[in-house]
Each structure stands twice: as structure tokens, then as C-alpha cells.
Short mmCIF file of N, CA, C and O in Angstrom, two decimals:
data_model
loop_
_atom_site.label_atom_id
_atom_site.label_comp_id
_atom_site.label_asym_id
_atom_site.label_seq_id
_atom_site.Cartn_x
_atom_site.Cartn_y
_atom_site.Cartn_z
N GLN K 1212 -15.98 7.13 10.00
CA GLN K 1212 -16.55 5.79 9.89
C GLN K 1212 -15.35 4.90 9.34
O GLN K 1212 -14.65 5.23 8.34
N VAL K 1213 -15.16 3.76 9.95
CA VAL K 1213 -14.12 2.83 9.56
C VAL K 1213 -14.61 2.01 8.41
O VAL K 1213 -15.64 1.44 8.35
N GLN K 1214 -13.90 2.10 7.36
CA GLN K 1214 -14.30 1.54 6.14
C GLN K 1214 -13.56 0.09 5.90
O GLN K 1214 -14.18 -0.71 5.26
N LEU K 1215 -12.30 -0.07 6.29
CA LEU K 1215 -11.71 -1.25 6.25
C LEU K 1215 -11.03 -1.53 7.60
O LEU K 1215 -10.39 -0.61 8.13
N GLU K 1216 -11.28 -2.63 8.25
CA GLU K 1216 -10.69 -2.89 9.55
C GLU K 1216 -10.13 -4.23 9.47
O GLU K 1216 -10.73 -5.32 9.37
N GLU K 1217 -8.67 -4.26 9.91
CA GLU K 1217 -7.96 -5.45 10.06
C GLU K 1217 -8.08 -6.00 11.47
O GLU K 1217 -8.13 -5.25 12.38
N SER K 1218 -7.90 -7.40 11.56
CA SER K 1218 -7.79 -7.91 12.88
C SER K 1218 -6.91 -9.26 12.69
O SER K 1218 -6.66 -9.66 11.49
N GLY K 1219 -6.34 -9.72 13.76
CA GLY K 1219 -5.59 -10.96 13.77
C GLY K 1219 -4.12 -10.83 14.00
O GLY K 1219 -3.48 -11.81 14.16
N GLY K 1220 -3.68 -9.64 14.09
CA GLY K 1220 -2.23 -9.42 14.17
C GLY K 1220 -1.77 -9.98 15.63
O GLY K 1220 -2.50 -9.88 16.50
N ASP K 1221 -0.52 -10.52 15.61
CA ASP K 1221 -0.15 -11.11 16.89
C ASP K 1221 1.39 -11.29 16.82
O ASP K 1221 2.00 -10.98 15.79
N SER K 1222 1.90 -11.77 17.97
CA SER K 1222 3.38 -12.14 17.99
C SER K 1222 3.44 -13.64 17.85
O SER K 1222 2.79 -14.34 18.81
N VAL K 1223 4.08 -14.12 17.01
CA VAL K 1223 4.44 -15.67 16.88
C VAL K 1223 5.73 -15.93 16.65
O VAL K 1223 6.65 -15.11 16.39
N GLN K 1224 6.09 -17.16 16.85
CA GLN K 1224 7.52 -17.65 16.71
C GLN K 1224 7.72 -18.09 15.29
O GLN K 1224 6.75 -18.48 14.46
N ALA K 1225 8.92 -18.03 14.86
CA ALA K 1225 9.21 -18.49 13.47
C ALA K 1225 8.69 -19.86 13.16
O ALA K 1225 8.78 -20.75 14.06
N GLY K 1226 8.17 -20.09 12.06
CA GLY K 1226 7.50 -21.41 11.63
C GLY K 1226 6.12 -21.48 11.97
O GLY K 1226 5.50 -22.33 11.41
N GLY K 1227 5.58 -20.54 12.62
CA GLY K 1227 4.20 -20.47 13.12
C GLY K 1227 3.21 -20.02 11.93
O GLY K 1227 3.71 -19.55 10.82
N SER K 1228 2.02 -20.01 12.27
CA SER K 1228 1.03 -19.53 11.30
C SER K 1228 0.08 -18.43 12.01
O SER K 1228 -0.02 -18.39 13.19
N LEU K 1229 -0.53 -17.73 11.08
CA LEU K 1229 -1.33 -16.68 11.55
C LEU K 1229 -2.43 -16.28 10.39
O LEU K 1229 -2.17 -16.43 9.29
N THR K 1230 -3.66 -15.95 10.84
CA THR K 1230 -4.61 -15.56 9.84
C THR K 1230 -5.13 -14.17 10.12
O THR K 1230 -5.57 -13.85 11.36
N LEU K 1231 -5.08 -13.34 9.19
CA LEU K 1231 -5.55 -11.98 9.25
C LEU K 1231 -6.94 -11.90 8.65
O LEU K 1231 -7.02 -12.46 7.64
N SER K 1232 -7.74 -11.03 9.26
CA SER K 1232 -8.95 -10.73 8.61
C SER K 1232 -9.16 -9.23 8.29
O SER K 1232 -8.67 -8.51 9.08
N CYS K 1233 -9.96 -8.96 7.29
CA CYS K 1233 -10.23 -7.63 6.84
C CYS K 1233 -11.81 -7.59 6.69
O CYS K 1233 -12.35 -8.21 5.84
N ALA K 1234 -12.47 -6.64 7.48
CA ALA K 1234 -13.77 -6.44 7.28
C ALA K 1234 -14.09 -5.11 6.62
O ALA K 1234 -13.53 -4.07 6.96
N ARG K 1235 -14.87 -5.29 5.59
CA ARG K 1235 -15.12 -4.07 4.74
C ARG K 1235 -16.48 -3.47 5.00
O ARG K 1235 -17.52 -4.23 5.09
N SER K 1236 -16.58 -2.25 5.07
CA SER K 1236 -17.82 -1.53 5.43
C SER K 1236 -18.80 -1.70 4.14
O SER K 1236 -18.34 -1.70 3.05
N GLU K 1237 -20.18 -1.89 4.41
CA GLU K 1237 -20.99 -1.95 3.41
C GLU K 1237 -21.06 -0.65 2.66
O GLU K 1237 -21.67 -0.45 1.48
N ALA K 1238 -20.59 0.45 3.17
CA ALA K 1238 -20.67 1.70 2.59
C ALA K 1238 -19.72 1.87 1.40
O ALA K 1238 -19.78 2.68 0.51
N ILE K 1239 -18.65 0.89 1.44
CA ILE K 1239 -17.77 0.90 0.27
C ILE K 1239 -18.41 -0.02 -0.77
O ILE K 1239 -18.52 -1.25 -0.63
N THR K 1240 -18.62 0.50 -1.98
CA THR K 1240 -19.27 -0.35 -3.03
C THR K 1240 -18.46 -0.36 -4.33
O THR K 1240 -17.40 0.43 -4.48
N ASP K 1241 -18.76 -1.19 -5.21
CA ASP K 1241 -18.08 -1.29 -6.55
C ASP K 1241 -16.68 -1.52 -6.40
O ASP K 1241 -15.82 -1.09 -7.17
N ILE K 1242 -16.31 -2.42 -5.44
CA ILE K 1242 -15.01 -2.85 -5.29
C ILE K 1242 -14.62 -3.98 -6.27
O ILE K 1242 -15.26 -5.01 -6.24
N THR K 1243 -13.49 -3.91 -7.01
CA THR K 1243 -13.06 -4.89 -7.89
C THR K 1243 -12.10 -5.79 -7.34
O THR K 1243 -12.00 -7.06 -7.47
N TYR K 1244 -11.05 -5.22 -6.54
CA TYR K 1244 -9.99 -6.06 -5.90
C TYR K 1244 -9.92 -5.74 -4.48
O TYR K 1244 -10.12 -4.44 -4.04
N MET K 1245 -9.67 -6.79 -3.62
CA MET K 1245 -9.20 -6.53 -2.25
C MET K 1245 -7.72 -7.10 -2.23
O MET K 1245 -7.46 -8.04 -2.86
N ALA K 1246 -7.00 -6.43 -1.35
CA ALA K 1246 -5.60 -6.97 -1.26
C ALA K 1246 -5.01 -6.82 0.09
O ALA K 1246 -5.61 -5.98 0.96
N TRP K 1247 -3.88 -7.40 0.36
CA TRP K 1247 -3.01 -7.28 1.55
C TRP K 1247 -1.70 -6.71 1.18
O TRP K 1247 -1.13 -7.04 0.22
N PHE K 1248 -1.29 -5.67 2.00
CA PHE K 1248 0.02 -5.15 1.82
C PHE K 1248 0.67 -5.32 3.32
O PHE K 1248 0.07 -5.48 4.23
N ARG K 1249 2.01 -4.85 3.24
CA ARG K 1249 2.65 -4.92 4.50
C ARG K 1249 3.81 -3.75 4.43
O ARG K 1249 4.29 -3.48 3.30
N GLN K 1250 4.15 -3.25 5.60
CA GLN K 1250 5.12 -2.35 5.68
C GLN K 1250 5.94 -2.47 6.90
O GLN K 1250 5.50 -2.36 8.02
N ALA K 1251 7.30 -2.67 6.76
CA ALA K 1251 8.20 -2.81 7.74
C ALA K 1251 8.85 -1.48 8.06
O ALA K 1251 8.97 -0.67 7.13
N PRO K 1252 9.32 -1.17 9.29
CA PRO K 1252 10.00 0.15 9.56
C PRO K 1252 11.14 0.36 8.54
O PRO K 1252 11.94 -0.41 8.31
N GLY K 1253 11.11 1.58 7.98
CA GLY K 1253 12.09 2.04 7.19
C GLY K 1253 11.98 1.44 5.69
O GLY K 1253 12.86 1.62 4.84
N LYS K 1254 10.94 0.77 5.41
CA LYS K 1254 10.85 0.11 4.11
C LYS K 1254 9.59 0.56 3.41
O LYS K 1254 8.64 1.06 4.13
N GLN K 1255 9.41 0.42 2.23
CA GLN K 1255 8.30 0.83 1.42
C GLN K 1255 7.16 -0.19 1.57
O GLN K 1255 7.39 -1.37 1.87
N ARG K 1256 5.93 0.30 1.42
CA ARG K 1256 4.75 -0.64 1.53
C ARG K 1256 4.78 -1.63 0.40
O ARG K 1256 5.06 -1.32 -0.78
N GLU K 1257 4.76 -2.79 0.79
CA GLU K 1257 4.79 -4.03 -0.19
C GLU K 1257 3.56 -4.71 -0.43
O GLU K 1257 2.88 -5.15 0.57
N ALA K 1258 3.13 -4.94 -1.70
CA ALA K 1258 2.11 -5.76 -1.99
C ALA K 1258 2.29 -7.19 -1.81
O ALA K 1258 3.26 -7.73 -2.12
N LEU K 1259 1.20 -7.80 -1.20
CA LEU K 1259 1.49 -9.30 -0.84
C LEU K 1259 0.51 -10.15 -1.72
O LEU K 1259 0.97 -11.17 -2.34
N ALA K 1260 -0.71 -9.88 -1.71
CA ALA K 1260 -1.71 -10.63 -2.32
C ALA K 1260 -2.99 -9.91 -2.64
O ALA K 1260 -3.26 -8.92 -1.92
N ALA K 1261 -3.73 -10.33 -3.71
CA ALA K 1261 -4.88 -9.66 -4.05
C ALA K 1261 -5.94 -10.63 -4.55
O ALA K 1261 -5.51 -11.70 -5.07
N ILE K 1262 -7.14 -10.36 -4.50
CA ILE K 1262 -8.26 -11.20 -4.96
C ILE K 1262 -9.37 -10.38 -5.63
O ILE K 1262 -9.59 -9.22 -5.19
N HIS K 1263 -9.75 -10.92 -6.77
CA HIS K 1263 -10.80 -10.28 -7.51
C HIS K 1263 -12.03 -10.58 -6.84
O HIS K 1263 -12.45 -11.74 -6.58
N THR K 1264 -12.85 -9.55 -6.57
CA THR K 1264 -14.00 -9.67 -5.73
C THR K 1264 -15.14 -10.45 -6.30
O THR K 1264 -15.87 -11.22 -5.86
N ALA K 1265 -15.34 -10.50 -7.63
CA ALA K 1265 -16.27 -11.06 -8.32
C ALA K 1265 -15.84 -12.51 -8.77
O ALA K 1265 -16.51 -13.49 -8.48
N GLY K 1266 -14.72 -12.60 -9.47
CA GLY K 1266 -14.33 -13.92 -10.09
C GLY K 1266 -13.56 -14.87 -9.04
O GLY K 1266 -13.39 -16.01 -9.13
N GLY K 1267 -12.90 -14.17 -8.10
CA GLY K 1267 -12.11 -14.93 -7.11
C GLY K 1267 -10.75 -15.13 -7.45
O GLY K 1267 -10.01 -15.92 -6.72
N ALA K 1268 -10.22 -14.71 -8.58
CA ALA K 1268 -8.92 -14.97 -8.98
C ALA K 1268 -7.94 -14.26 -7.99
O ALA K 1268 -8.32 -13.18 -7.51
N THR K 1269 -6.86 -15.00 -7.70
CA THR K 1269 -5.96 -14.48 -6.77
C THR K 1269 -4.59 -14.19 -7.32
O THR K 1269 -4.16 -14.94 -8.38
N TYR K 1270 -3.81 -13.29 -6.81
CA TYR K 1270 -2.52 -12.91 -7.24
C TYR K 1270 -1.58 -12.73 -6.01
O TYR K 1270 -2.10 -12.23 -5.03
N TYR K 1271 -0.31 -13.14 -6.26
CA TYR K 1271 0.67 -13.08 -5.11
C TYR K 1271 1.94 -12.50 -5.44
O TYR K 1271 2.43 -12.70 -6.66
N ALA K 1272 2.55 -11.86 -4.53
CA ALA K 1272 3.94 -11.49 -4.66
C ALA K 1272 4.84 -12.83 -4.65
O ALA K 1272 4.53 -13.63 -3.94
N ASP K 1273 5.90 -12.76 -5.37
CA ASP K 1273 6.75 -13.90 -5.38
C ASP K 1273 7.30 -14.31 -3.97
O ASP K 1273 7.53 -15.49 -3.62
N SER K 1274 7.51 -13.34 -3.13
CA SER K 1274 8.08 -13.50 -1.89
C SER K 1274 7.14 -14.32 -0.90
O SER K 1274 7.62 -14.99 0.07
N VAL K 1275 5.82 -14.36 -1.23
CA VAL K 1275 4.93 -15.04 -0.29
C VAL K 1275 4.20 -16.04 -1.02
O VAL K 1275 3.21 -16.70 -0.48
N GLN K 1276 4.30 -16.36 -2.31
CA GLN K 1276 3.56 -17.17 -3.14
C GLN K 1276 3.18 -18.51 -2.52
O GLN K 1276 2.14 -19.04 -2.46
N ASP K 1277 4.28 -19.05 -1.81
CA ASP K 1277 4.01 -20.58 -1.37
C ASP K 1277 3.65 -20.53 0.05
O ASP K 1277 3.45 -21.62 0.62
N ARG K 1278 3.55 -19.39 0.75
CA ARG K 1278 3.27 -19.39 2.21
C ARG K 1278 1.94 -18.69 2.61
O ARG K 1278 1.52 -18.93 3.66
N PHE K 1279 1.63 -17.76 1.78
CA PHE K 1279 0.42 -17.00 2.14
C PHE K 1279 -0.81 -17.20 1.16
O PHE K 1279 -0.54 -17.61 0.02
N THR K 1280 -2.13 -17.24 1.69
CA THR K 1280 -3.23 -17.41 0.87
C THR K 1280 -4.29 -16.52 1.28
O THR K 1280 -4.62 -16.26 2.45
N ILE K 1281 -4.73 -15.85 0.17
CA ILE K 1281 -5.79 -14.87 0.33
C ILE K 1281 -7.11 -15.55 -0.06
O ILE K 1281 -7.08 -16.23 -0.98
N SER K 1282 -8.14 -15.21 0.76
CA SER K 1282 -9.45 -15.78 0.45
C SER K 1282 -10.58 -14.88 0.84
O SER K 1282 -10.31 -13.89 1.54
N ARG K 1283 -11.65 -15.15 0.21
CA ARG K 1283 -12.80 -14.35 0.47
C ARG K 1283 -13.89 -15.07 1.32
O ARG K 1283 -14.47 -15.99 0.76
N ASP K 1284 -14.01 -14.68 2.56
CA ASP K 1284 -14.88 -15.48 3.43
C ASP K 1284 -16.47 -15.11 3.14
O ASP K 1284 -17.18 -15.92 3.39
N SER K 1285 -16.59 -13.85 2.79
CA SER K 1285 -17.99 -13.41 2.49
C SER K 1285 -17.84 -12.17 1.64
O SER K 1285 -16.68 -11.82 1.31
N THR K 1286 -18.93 -11.60 1.29
CA THR K 1286 -18.89 -10.39 0.45
C THR K 1286 -18.04 -9.32 1.09
O THR K 1286 -17.42 -8.45 0.42
N PHE K 1287 -18.02 -9.25 2.46
CA PHE K 1287 -17.39 -8.09 3.11
C PHE K 1287 -16.20 -8.59 3.98
O PHE K 1287 -15.60 -7.71 4.70
N THR K 1288 -15.69 -9.73 3.84
CA THR K 1288 -14.55 -10.16 4.61
C THR K 1288 -13.62 -10.95 3.77
O THR K 1288 -13.88 -11.72 2.99
N VAL K 1289 -12.24 -10.45 3.88
CA VAL K 1289 -11.16 -11.18 3.24
C VAL K 1289 -10.25 -11.50 4.17
O VAL K 1289 -9.90 -10.79 5.17
N THR K 1290 -9.56 -12.74 4.14
CA THR K 1290 -8.52 -13.13 5.02
C THR K 1290 -7.26 -13.37 4.35
O THR K 1290 -7.10 -13.57 3.15
N LEU K 1291 -6.15 -13.29 5.14
CA LEU K 1291 -4.86 -13.76 4.66
C LEU K 1291 -4.27 -14.75 5.68
O LEU K 1291 -4.09 -14.43 6.72
N HIS K 1292 -4.15 -16.01 5.12
CA HIS K 1292 -3.63 -17.04 5.99
C HIS K 1292 -2.09 -17.08 5.70
O HIS K 1292 -1.76 -17.35 4.55
N MET K 1293 -1.31 -17.06 6.76
CA MET K 1293 0.12 -17.05 6.65
C MET K 1293 0.72 -18.25 7.35
O MET K 1293 0.30 -18.45 8.56
N THR K 1294 1.51 -18.93 6.68
CA THR K 1294 2.11 -20.10 7.29
C THR K 1294 3.66 -19.96 7.19
O THR K 1294 4.37 -19.13 6.40
N ASN K 1295 4.40 -20.87 7.99
CA ASN K 1295 5.85 -20.85 7.95
C ASN K 1295 6.43 -19.38 8.09
O ASN K 1295 7.31 -19.01 7.27
N LEU K 1296 5.94 -18.69 9.06
CA LEU K 1296 6.30 -17.31 9.06
C LEU K 1296 7.77 -17.18 9.52
O LEU K 1296 8.27 -18.01 10.34
N LYS K 1297 8.41 -16.10 9.11
CA LYS K 1297 9.83 -15.80 9.23
C LYS K 1297 9.98 -14.52 9.95
O LYS K 1297 9.16 -13.58 9.81
N PRO K 1298 11.04 -14.33 10.66
CA PRO K 1298 11.33 -12.95 11.18
C PRO K 1298 11.14 -11.76 10.22
O PRO K 1298 10.71 -10.68 10.69
N GLU K 1299 11.54 -11.99 8.98
CA GLU K 1299 11.49 -10.96 8.00
C GLU K 1299 9.98 -10.64 7.58
O GLU K 1299 9.80 -9.68 6.85
N ASP K 1300 9.04 -11.43 8.08
CA ASP K 1300 7.66 -11.15 7.89
C ASP K 1300 7.09 -10.18 8.86
O ASP K 1300 5.93 -9.68 8.77
N THR K 1301 8.03 -9.69 9.80
CA THR K 1301 7.57 -8.79 10.75
C THR K 1301 7.21 -7.36 10.11
O THR K 1301 8.06 -6.89 9.43
N ALA K 1302 6.08 -6.98 10.37
CA ALA K 1302 5.60 -5.69 9.68
C ALA K 1302 4.15 -5.36 10.15
O ALA K 1302 3.54 -6.11 10.85
N THR K 1303 3.82 -4.10 9.65
CA THR K 1303 2.30 -3.77 9.89
C THR K 1303 1.65 -4.26 8.63
O THR K 1303 2.17 -3.85 7.56
N TYR K 1304 0.68 -4.91 8.76
CA TYR K 1304 -0.16 -5.45 7.61
C TYR K 1304 -1.33 -4.69 7.36
O TYR K 1304 -2.23 -4.42 8.39
N TYR K 1305 -1.62 -4.31 6.04
CA TYR K 1305 -2.79 -3.46 5.78
C TYR K 1305 -3.68 -4.22 4.73
O TYR K 1305 -3.20 -4.86 3.80
N CYS K 1306 -4.91 -3.96 4.95
CA CYS K 1306 -5.92 -4.33 3.98
C CYS K 1306 -6.32 -3.15 3.08
O CYS K 1306 -6.27 -1.98 3.58
N ALA K 1307 -6.51 -3.39 1.82
CA ALA K 1307 -6.84 -2.37 0.85
C ALA K 1307 -7.89 -2.74 -0.16
O ALA K 1307 -8.02 -3.97 -0.28
N ALA K 1308 -8.66 -1.77 -0.60
CA ALA K 1308 -9.73 -2.05 -1.46
C ALA K 1308 -9.60 -1.12 -2.81
O ALA K 1308 -9.20 0.05 -2.59
N SER K 1309 -9.87 -1.69 -3.88
CA SER K 1309 -9.75 -0.94 -5.16
C SER K 1309 -11.03 -0.89 -6.04
O SER K 1309 -11.70 -1.98 -6.11
N ARG K 1310 -11.36 0.22 -6.54
CA ARG K 1310 -12.45 0.24 -7.52
C ARG K 1310 -11.97 0.13 -9.07
O ARG K 1310 -12.73 0.11 -9.85
N SER K 1311 -10.61 -0.03 -9.11
CA SER K 1311 -10.06 -0.03 -10.52
C SER K 1311 -10.04 -1.39 -10.98
O SER K 1311 -9.58 -2.32 -10.47
N TRP K 1312 -10.28 -1.53 -12.32
CA TRP K 1312 -10.07 -2.74 -13.12
C TRP K 1312 -8.63 -2.97 -13.37
O TRP K 1312 -8.18 -4.10 -13.76
N SER K 1313 -7.80 -1.93 -13.11
CA SER K 1313 -6.39 -2.08 -13.34
C SER K 1313 -5.52 -2.18 -12.05
O SER K 1313 -4.30 -1.96 -12.02
N ALA K 1314 -6.01 -2.66 -10.99
CA ALA K 1314 -5.49 -2.83 -9.64
C ALA K 1314 -4.39 -3.95 -9.77
O ALA K 1314 -3.47 -3.98 -9.02
N VAL K 1315 -4.67 -4.89 -10.71
CA VAL K 1315 -3.72 -5.85 -10.93
C VAL K 1315 -3.47 -5.92 -12.48
O VAL K 1315 -4.37 -6.03 -13.29
N VAL K 1316 -2.15 -5.78 -12.81
CA VAL K 1316 -1.78 -5.65 -14.27
C VAL K 1316 -0.74 -6.79 -14.50
O VAL K 1316 0.19 -6.78 -13.92
N ARG K 1317 -1.10 -7.68 -15.53
CA ARG K 1317 -0.27 -8.78 -15.76
C ARG K 1317 0.20 -9.54 -14.46
O ARG K 1317 1.41 -9.89 -14.42
N GLY K 1318 -0.61 -9.52 -13.55
CA GLY K 1318 -0.38 -10.43 -12.22
C GLY K 1318 0.32 -9.56 -11.24
O GLY K 1318 0.63 -10.15 -10.21
N VAL K 1319 0.67 -8.27 -11.54
CA VAL K 1319 1.34 -7.50 -10.55
C VAL K 1319 0.42 -6.55 -9.93
O VAL K 1319 -0.34 -5.72 -10.58
N ILE K 1320 0.24 -6.56 -8.59
CA ILE K 1320 -0.53 -5.68 -7.88
C ILE K 1320 0.04 -4.31 -7.81
O ILE K 1320 1.13 -4.01 -7.51
N GLN K 1321 -0.95 -3.42 -8.27
CA GLN K 1321 -0.61 -1.96 -8.42
C GLN K 1321 -1.04 -1.23 -7.15
O GLN K 1321 -2.12 -0.86 -6.97
N ARG K 1322 -0.10 -0.87 -6.29
CA ARG K 1322 -0.40 -0.33 -5.01
C ARG K 1322 -1.24 1.07 -5.14
O ARG K 1322 -2.10 1.23 -4.35
N PHE K 1323 -0.81 1.81 -6.14
CA PHE K 1323 -1.45 3.10 -6.20
C PHE K 1323 -2.96 3.08 -6.83
O PHE K 1323 -3.64 4.16 -6.96
N ALA K 1324 -3.28 1.92 -7.19
CA ALA K 1324 -4.66 1.73 -7.67
C ALA K 1324 -5.73 1.47 -6.58
O ALA K 1324 -6.85 1.43 -6.85
N PHE K 1325 -5.19 1.42 -5.42
CA PHE K 1325 -6.08 1.14 -4.22
C PHE K 1325 -6.59 2.38 -3.60
O PHE K 1325 -5.82 3.18 -3.21
N ASP K 1326 -7.95 2.47 -3.34
CA ASP K 1326 -8.55 3.63 -2.92
C ASP K 1326 -8.73 3.69 -1.46
O ASP K 1326 -8.76 4.77 -0.91
N TYR K 1327 -8.90 2.54 -0.80
CA TYR K 1327 -9.23 2.55 0.62
C TYR K 1327 -8.17 1.65 1.45
O TYR K 1327 -7.79 0.58 0.85
N TRP K 1328 -7.92 2.09 2.52
CA TRP K 1328 -6.82 1.43 3.34
C TRP K 1328 -7.42 1.30 4.79
O TRP K 1328 -7.98 2.20 5.28
N GLY K 1329 -7.05 0.13 5.32
CA GLY K 1329 -7.24 -0.01 6.80
C GLY K 1329 -6.21 0.65 7.55
O GLY K 1329 -5.20 1.27 7.00
N GLN K 1330 -6.31 0.57 8.90
CA GLN K 1330 -5.38 1.21 9.79
C GLN K 1330 -4.13 0.33 10.13
O GLN K 1330 -3.01 0.76 10.58
N GLY K 1331 -4.22 -0.98 9.77
CA GLY K 1331 -3.14 -1.91 9.97
C GLY K 1331 -3.20 -2.71 11.14
O GLY K 1331 -3.81 -2.31 12.18
N THR K 1332 -2.55 -3.80 11.09
CA THR K 1332 -2.48 -4.77 12.18
C THR K 1332 -1.09 -5.24 12.35
O THR K 1332 -0.47 -5.60 11.23
N GLN K 1333 -0.46 -5.28 13.50
CA GLN K 1333 0.90 -5.60 13.66
C GLN K 1333 1.13 -7.13 13.69
O GLN K 1333 0.44 -7.86 14.49
N VAL K 1334 2.15 -7.66 12.90
CA VAL K 1334 2.56 -9.01 13.03
C VAL K 1334 4.01 -8.98 13.33
O VAL K 1334 4.88 -8.35 12.70
N THR K 1335 4.36 -9.78 14.33
CA THR K 1335 5.75 -9.79 14.83
C THR K 1335 6.11 -11.36 14.98
O THR K 1335 5.44 -12.07 15.58
N VAL K 1336 7.29 -11.59 14.35
CA VAL K 1336 7.74 -12.83 14.16
C VAL K 1336 9.12 -13.02 14.85
O VAL K 1336 10.01 -12.34 14.44
N SER K 1337 9.26 -13.86 15.90
CA SER K 1337 10.45 -13.90 16.64
C SER K 1337 11.25 -15.26 16.23
O SER K 1337 10.54 -16.27 16.01
N SER K 1338 12.51 -15.18 16.34
CA SER K 1338 13.43 -16.42 15.77
C SER K 1338 13.49 -17.30 17.12
O SER K 1338 13.25 -16.79 18.19
#
């Protein structure tokens, strides 16, 4: 059973925008945070943005603070709106869900606190 499913990945030119969506299965309950990560070939998985599912507070990595926006479209859907995309944004983007109240500590997203992961969606940005 697919528990988290990403969609919206595409190939775009530098400067363009893209919105990714993450649909969460109703079977996953008691989720405190939803987040987006990405991983480029040969690099570690990087946290990008997180949102508290109840209060709606958002947190961002410094590298995407001014360009990416995470939002909660519904109880079971989270989106990541990306603007001014750069070639270095090319990666596989993953949605994740956490049941931990410590998934974000002092504004820093804790990768290992996330319990569920999607399969990923590819974003390619050409110059």
C-alpha cells in the first residue's frame, strides 16, 4: 500500500517554477510534521521544508528559504511550490511524514525523525 505519493516532478528551465504534491494515505495517522527532502546523485538527502500538521508552522532550509513554499492543501495533501529554479535544484524530491514531536528542533528539520517516505519525484532544471 502506497502511504505517501509524490507527483508534479518535471523538467524545467532555470528561472522557472514547479509545484510538487504529496498525497498521504488515510492509513497513516498521528502525523505531527510533513516535510520535503531532496537527493541529488552522489549527495546526501537534504531537508528542504517542513510543516506542522496541526498548527501550520513552517520551517525551511536556508538554501531554499526565499524560493520554496510548503503548504497544506488538505488534511492529506502537502505541496511544495518552487520558484526561480536553478540547475543545482536538480534532484529527486521526497515527501516524508513524522509522528515525532522532535522532527523539527530549534527550526532545524531532523531527517531521522521521519517515519514514512514516498518513492520520490524527479525534478530536472536545465540552464
